[in-house]
CSV table of C-alpha atoms in Angstrom, one decimal:
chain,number,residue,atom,x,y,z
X,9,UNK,CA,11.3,-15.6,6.0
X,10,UNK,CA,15.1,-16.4,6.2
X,11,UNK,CA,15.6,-20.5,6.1
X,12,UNK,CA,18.6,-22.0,7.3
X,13,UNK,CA,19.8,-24.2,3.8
X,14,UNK,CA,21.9,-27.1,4.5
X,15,UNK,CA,22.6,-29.6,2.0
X,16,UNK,CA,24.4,-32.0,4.4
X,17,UNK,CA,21.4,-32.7,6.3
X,18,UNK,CA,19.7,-34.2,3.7
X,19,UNK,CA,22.5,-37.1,2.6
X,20,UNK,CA,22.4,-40.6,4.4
X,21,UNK,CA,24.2,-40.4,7.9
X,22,UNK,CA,27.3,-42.2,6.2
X,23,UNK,CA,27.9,-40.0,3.2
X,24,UNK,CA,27.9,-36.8,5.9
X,25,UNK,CA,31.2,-37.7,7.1
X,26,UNK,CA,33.2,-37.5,3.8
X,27,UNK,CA,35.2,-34.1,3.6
X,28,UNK,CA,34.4,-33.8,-0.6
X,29,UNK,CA,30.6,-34.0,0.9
X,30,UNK,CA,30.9,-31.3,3.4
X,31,UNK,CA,33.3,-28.8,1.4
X,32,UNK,CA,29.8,-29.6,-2.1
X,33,UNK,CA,27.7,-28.8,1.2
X,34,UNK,CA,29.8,-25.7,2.2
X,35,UNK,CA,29.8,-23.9,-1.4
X,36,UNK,CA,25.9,-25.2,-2.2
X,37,UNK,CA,24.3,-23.7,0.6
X,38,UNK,CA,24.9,-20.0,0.3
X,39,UNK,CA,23.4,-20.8,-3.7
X,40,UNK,CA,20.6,-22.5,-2.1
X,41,UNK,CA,19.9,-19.4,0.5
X,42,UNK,CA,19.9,-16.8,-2.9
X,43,UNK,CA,17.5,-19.0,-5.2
X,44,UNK,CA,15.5,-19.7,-1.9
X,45,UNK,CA,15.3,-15.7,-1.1
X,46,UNK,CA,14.8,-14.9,-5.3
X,47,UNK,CA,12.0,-17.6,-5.2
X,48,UNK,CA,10.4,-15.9,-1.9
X,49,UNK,CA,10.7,-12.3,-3.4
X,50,UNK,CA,8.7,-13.9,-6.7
X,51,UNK,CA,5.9,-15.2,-5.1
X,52,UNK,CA,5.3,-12.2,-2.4
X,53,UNK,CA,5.5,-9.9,-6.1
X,54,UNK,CA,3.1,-11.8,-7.2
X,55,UNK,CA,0.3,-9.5,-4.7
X,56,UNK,CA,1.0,-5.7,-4.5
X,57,UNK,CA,0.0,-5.7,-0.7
X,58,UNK,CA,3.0,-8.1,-0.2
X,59,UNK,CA,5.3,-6.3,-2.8
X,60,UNK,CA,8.9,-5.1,-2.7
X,61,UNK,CA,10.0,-2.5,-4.6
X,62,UNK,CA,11.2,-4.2,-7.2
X,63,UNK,CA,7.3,-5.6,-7.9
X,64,UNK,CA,5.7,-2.5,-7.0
X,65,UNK,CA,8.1,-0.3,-9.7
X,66,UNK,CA,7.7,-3.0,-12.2
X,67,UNK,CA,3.5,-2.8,-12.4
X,68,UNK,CA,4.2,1.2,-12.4
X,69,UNK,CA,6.3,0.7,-15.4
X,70,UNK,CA,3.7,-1.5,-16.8
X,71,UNK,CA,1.0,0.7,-15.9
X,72,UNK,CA,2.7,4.4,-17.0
X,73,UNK,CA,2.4,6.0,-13.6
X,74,UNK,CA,5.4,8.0,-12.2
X,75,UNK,CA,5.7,8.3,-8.9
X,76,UNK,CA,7.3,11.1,-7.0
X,77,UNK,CA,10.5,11.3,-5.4
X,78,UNK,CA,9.0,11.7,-1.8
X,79,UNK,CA,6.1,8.5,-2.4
X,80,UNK,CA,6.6,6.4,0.2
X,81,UNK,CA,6.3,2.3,-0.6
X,82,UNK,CA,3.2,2.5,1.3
X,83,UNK,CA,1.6,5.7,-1.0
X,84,UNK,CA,3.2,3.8,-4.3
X,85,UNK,CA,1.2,0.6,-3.6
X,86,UNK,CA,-1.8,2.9,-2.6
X,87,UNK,CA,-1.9,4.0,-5.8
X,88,UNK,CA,-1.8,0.6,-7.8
X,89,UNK,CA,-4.3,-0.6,-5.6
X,90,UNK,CA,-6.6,2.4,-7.2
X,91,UNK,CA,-5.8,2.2,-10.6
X,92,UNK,CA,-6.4,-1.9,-10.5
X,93,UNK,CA,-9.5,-1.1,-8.6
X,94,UNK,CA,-11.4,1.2,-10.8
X,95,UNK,CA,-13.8,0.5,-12.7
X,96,UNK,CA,-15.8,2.7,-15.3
X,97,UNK,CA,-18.9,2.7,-16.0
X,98,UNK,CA,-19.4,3.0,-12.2
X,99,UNK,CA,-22.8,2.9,-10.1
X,100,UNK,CA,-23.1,4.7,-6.5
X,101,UNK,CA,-23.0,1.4,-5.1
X,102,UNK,CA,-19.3,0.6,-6.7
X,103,UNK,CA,-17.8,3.9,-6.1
X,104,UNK,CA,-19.0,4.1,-2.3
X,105,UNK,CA,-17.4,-0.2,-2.1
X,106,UNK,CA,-14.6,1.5,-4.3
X,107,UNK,CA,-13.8,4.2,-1.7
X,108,UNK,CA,-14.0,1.8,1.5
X,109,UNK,CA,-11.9,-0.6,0.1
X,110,UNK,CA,-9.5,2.1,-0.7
X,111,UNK,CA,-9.9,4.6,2.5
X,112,UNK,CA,-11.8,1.9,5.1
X,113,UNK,CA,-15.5,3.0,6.1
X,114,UNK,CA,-14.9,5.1,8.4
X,115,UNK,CA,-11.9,7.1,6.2
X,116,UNK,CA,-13.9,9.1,3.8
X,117,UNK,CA,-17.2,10.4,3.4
X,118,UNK,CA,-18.6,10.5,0.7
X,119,UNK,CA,-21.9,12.5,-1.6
X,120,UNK,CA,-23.2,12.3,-4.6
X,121,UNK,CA,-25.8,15.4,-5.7
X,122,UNK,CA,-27.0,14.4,-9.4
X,123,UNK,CA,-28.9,17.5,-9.5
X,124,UNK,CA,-26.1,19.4,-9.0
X,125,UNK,CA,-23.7,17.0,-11.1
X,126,UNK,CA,-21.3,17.2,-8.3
X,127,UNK,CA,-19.2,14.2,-6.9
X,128,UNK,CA,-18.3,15.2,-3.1
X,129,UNK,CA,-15.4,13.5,-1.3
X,130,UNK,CA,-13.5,14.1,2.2
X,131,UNK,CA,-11.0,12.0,3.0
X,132,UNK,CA,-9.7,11.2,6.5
X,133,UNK,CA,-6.4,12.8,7.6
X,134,UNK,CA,-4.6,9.2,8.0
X,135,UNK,CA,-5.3,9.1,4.2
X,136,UNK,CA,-3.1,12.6,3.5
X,137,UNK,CA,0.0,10.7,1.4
X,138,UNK,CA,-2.7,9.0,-0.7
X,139,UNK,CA,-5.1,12.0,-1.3
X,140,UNK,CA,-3.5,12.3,-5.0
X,141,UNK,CA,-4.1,9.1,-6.0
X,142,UNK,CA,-7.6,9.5,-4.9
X,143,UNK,CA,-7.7,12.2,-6.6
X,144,UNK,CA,-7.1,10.5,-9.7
X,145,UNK,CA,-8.6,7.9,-9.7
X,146,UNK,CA,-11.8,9.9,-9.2
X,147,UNK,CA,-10.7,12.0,-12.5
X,148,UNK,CA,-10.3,9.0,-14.5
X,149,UNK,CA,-13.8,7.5,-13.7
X,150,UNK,CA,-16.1,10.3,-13.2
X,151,UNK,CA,-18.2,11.3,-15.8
X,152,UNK,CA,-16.6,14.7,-17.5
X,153,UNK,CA,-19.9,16.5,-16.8
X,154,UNK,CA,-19.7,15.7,-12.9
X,155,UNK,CA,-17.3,18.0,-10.7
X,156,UNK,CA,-15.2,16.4,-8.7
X,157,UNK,CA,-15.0,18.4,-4.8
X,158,UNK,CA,-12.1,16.2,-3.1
X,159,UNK,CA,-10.7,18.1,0.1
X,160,UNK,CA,-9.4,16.3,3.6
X,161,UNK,CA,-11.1,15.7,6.3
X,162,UNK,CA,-9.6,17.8,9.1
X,163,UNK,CA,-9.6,16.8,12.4
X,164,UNK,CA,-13.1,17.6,14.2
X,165,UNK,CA,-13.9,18.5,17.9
X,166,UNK,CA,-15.7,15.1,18.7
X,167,UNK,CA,-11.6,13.3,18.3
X,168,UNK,CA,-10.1,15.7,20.5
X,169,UNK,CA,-12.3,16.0,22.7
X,170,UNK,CA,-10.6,12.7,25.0
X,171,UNK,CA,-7.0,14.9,25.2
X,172,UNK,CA,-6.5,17.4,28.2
X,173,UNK,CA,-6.0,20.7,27.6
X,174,UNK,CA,-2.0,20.2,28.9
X,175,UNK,CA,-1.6,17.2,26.4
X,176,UNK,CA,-3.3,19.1,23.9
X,177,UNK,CA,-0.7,22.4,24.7
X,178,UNK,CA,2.0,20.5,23.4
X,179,UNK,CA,0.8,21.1,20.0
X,180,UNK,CA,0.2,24.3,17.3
X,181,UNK,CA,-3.2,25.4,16.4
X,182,UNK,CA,-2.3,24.3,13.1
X,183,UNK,CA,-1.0,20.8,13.9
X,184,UNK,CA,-4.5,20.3,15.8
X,185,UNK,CA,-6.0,20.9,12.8
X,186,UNK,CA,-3.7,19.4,10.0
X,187,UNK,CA,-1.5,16.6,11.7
X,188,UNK,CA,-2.2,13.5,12.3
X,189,UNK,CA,-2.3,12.7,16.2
């Protein structure tokens, strides 16, 4: 939100007409604009869905994780969001809110076979950038005798099924399968 700062506005009609007053009002205002940007900057740092980068890198400091060169603000956030999310001891009932807070209901799947001690997850393809920090997030708070199976969710028949076959031309095989579309 960029706010127009004038100091002159706010003196008495008769006080706005001195040149000393306007020159104060000419060198104030661009100070004013800063603290009034630094303040804003604070207070959207203050949420990670509203951070900058200066916020998000200083909870990574904070928090030892080390993003990669290619992590987009978007995938860095992602990943905060996880680690300040999970919670161990989990039940099913946590880890299946845990992953549709994290992926949306409809951007994972997800199974649980005790029998088997295996933890299955698919993630939707939207989610590729942000499959790590699933990833880990599942490592840290999975039992060490469950197996984690994480793998994407690729895209299936029934969503391409509303494309013609000339729109549908325009693209590989592979980028059917792998891209997002």
């Amino acid at each position: 939100m960029d706010r127009e700062i004038d100091v002159l506005s706010y003196l008495p009609p008769v006080l706005r007409e001195f040149k000393e007053n306007q020159e104060i009002a000419k060198v104030e205002n661009p100070q004013i604009e800063r603290l009034w940007q630094a303040t804003e900057q604070a207070m959207n740092d203050q949420f990670i869905e509203t951070s900058t980068e200066y916020g998000v890198s200083r909870r990574e400091r904070m928090l030892h994780i080390f993003p990669a060169g290619t992590d987009t603000l978007e995938t860095r956030k992602f990943r905060l969001l996880t680690r300040y999310n999970e919670q161990a001891p989990y039940t099913r009932r946590v880890l299946r809110n845990l992953m549709n807070s994290l992926c949306g209901e409809d951007g994972h799947t997800l199974s649980i076979d005790v029998a088997q001690k295996v933890i299955s997850v698919r993630v939707e393809l939207t989610v590729r950038g942000m499959f790590d920090a699933v990833v880990d997030m599942l490592e840290r708070i999975t039992p060490v005798n469950m197996v984690i199976d994480v793998q994407l969710r690729y895209n299936q028949y029934s969503k391409l099924s509303k494309y013609t076959h000339a729109q549908l031309s325009q693209y590989t095989h592979d980028q059917l399968r792998n891209e997002v579309i």
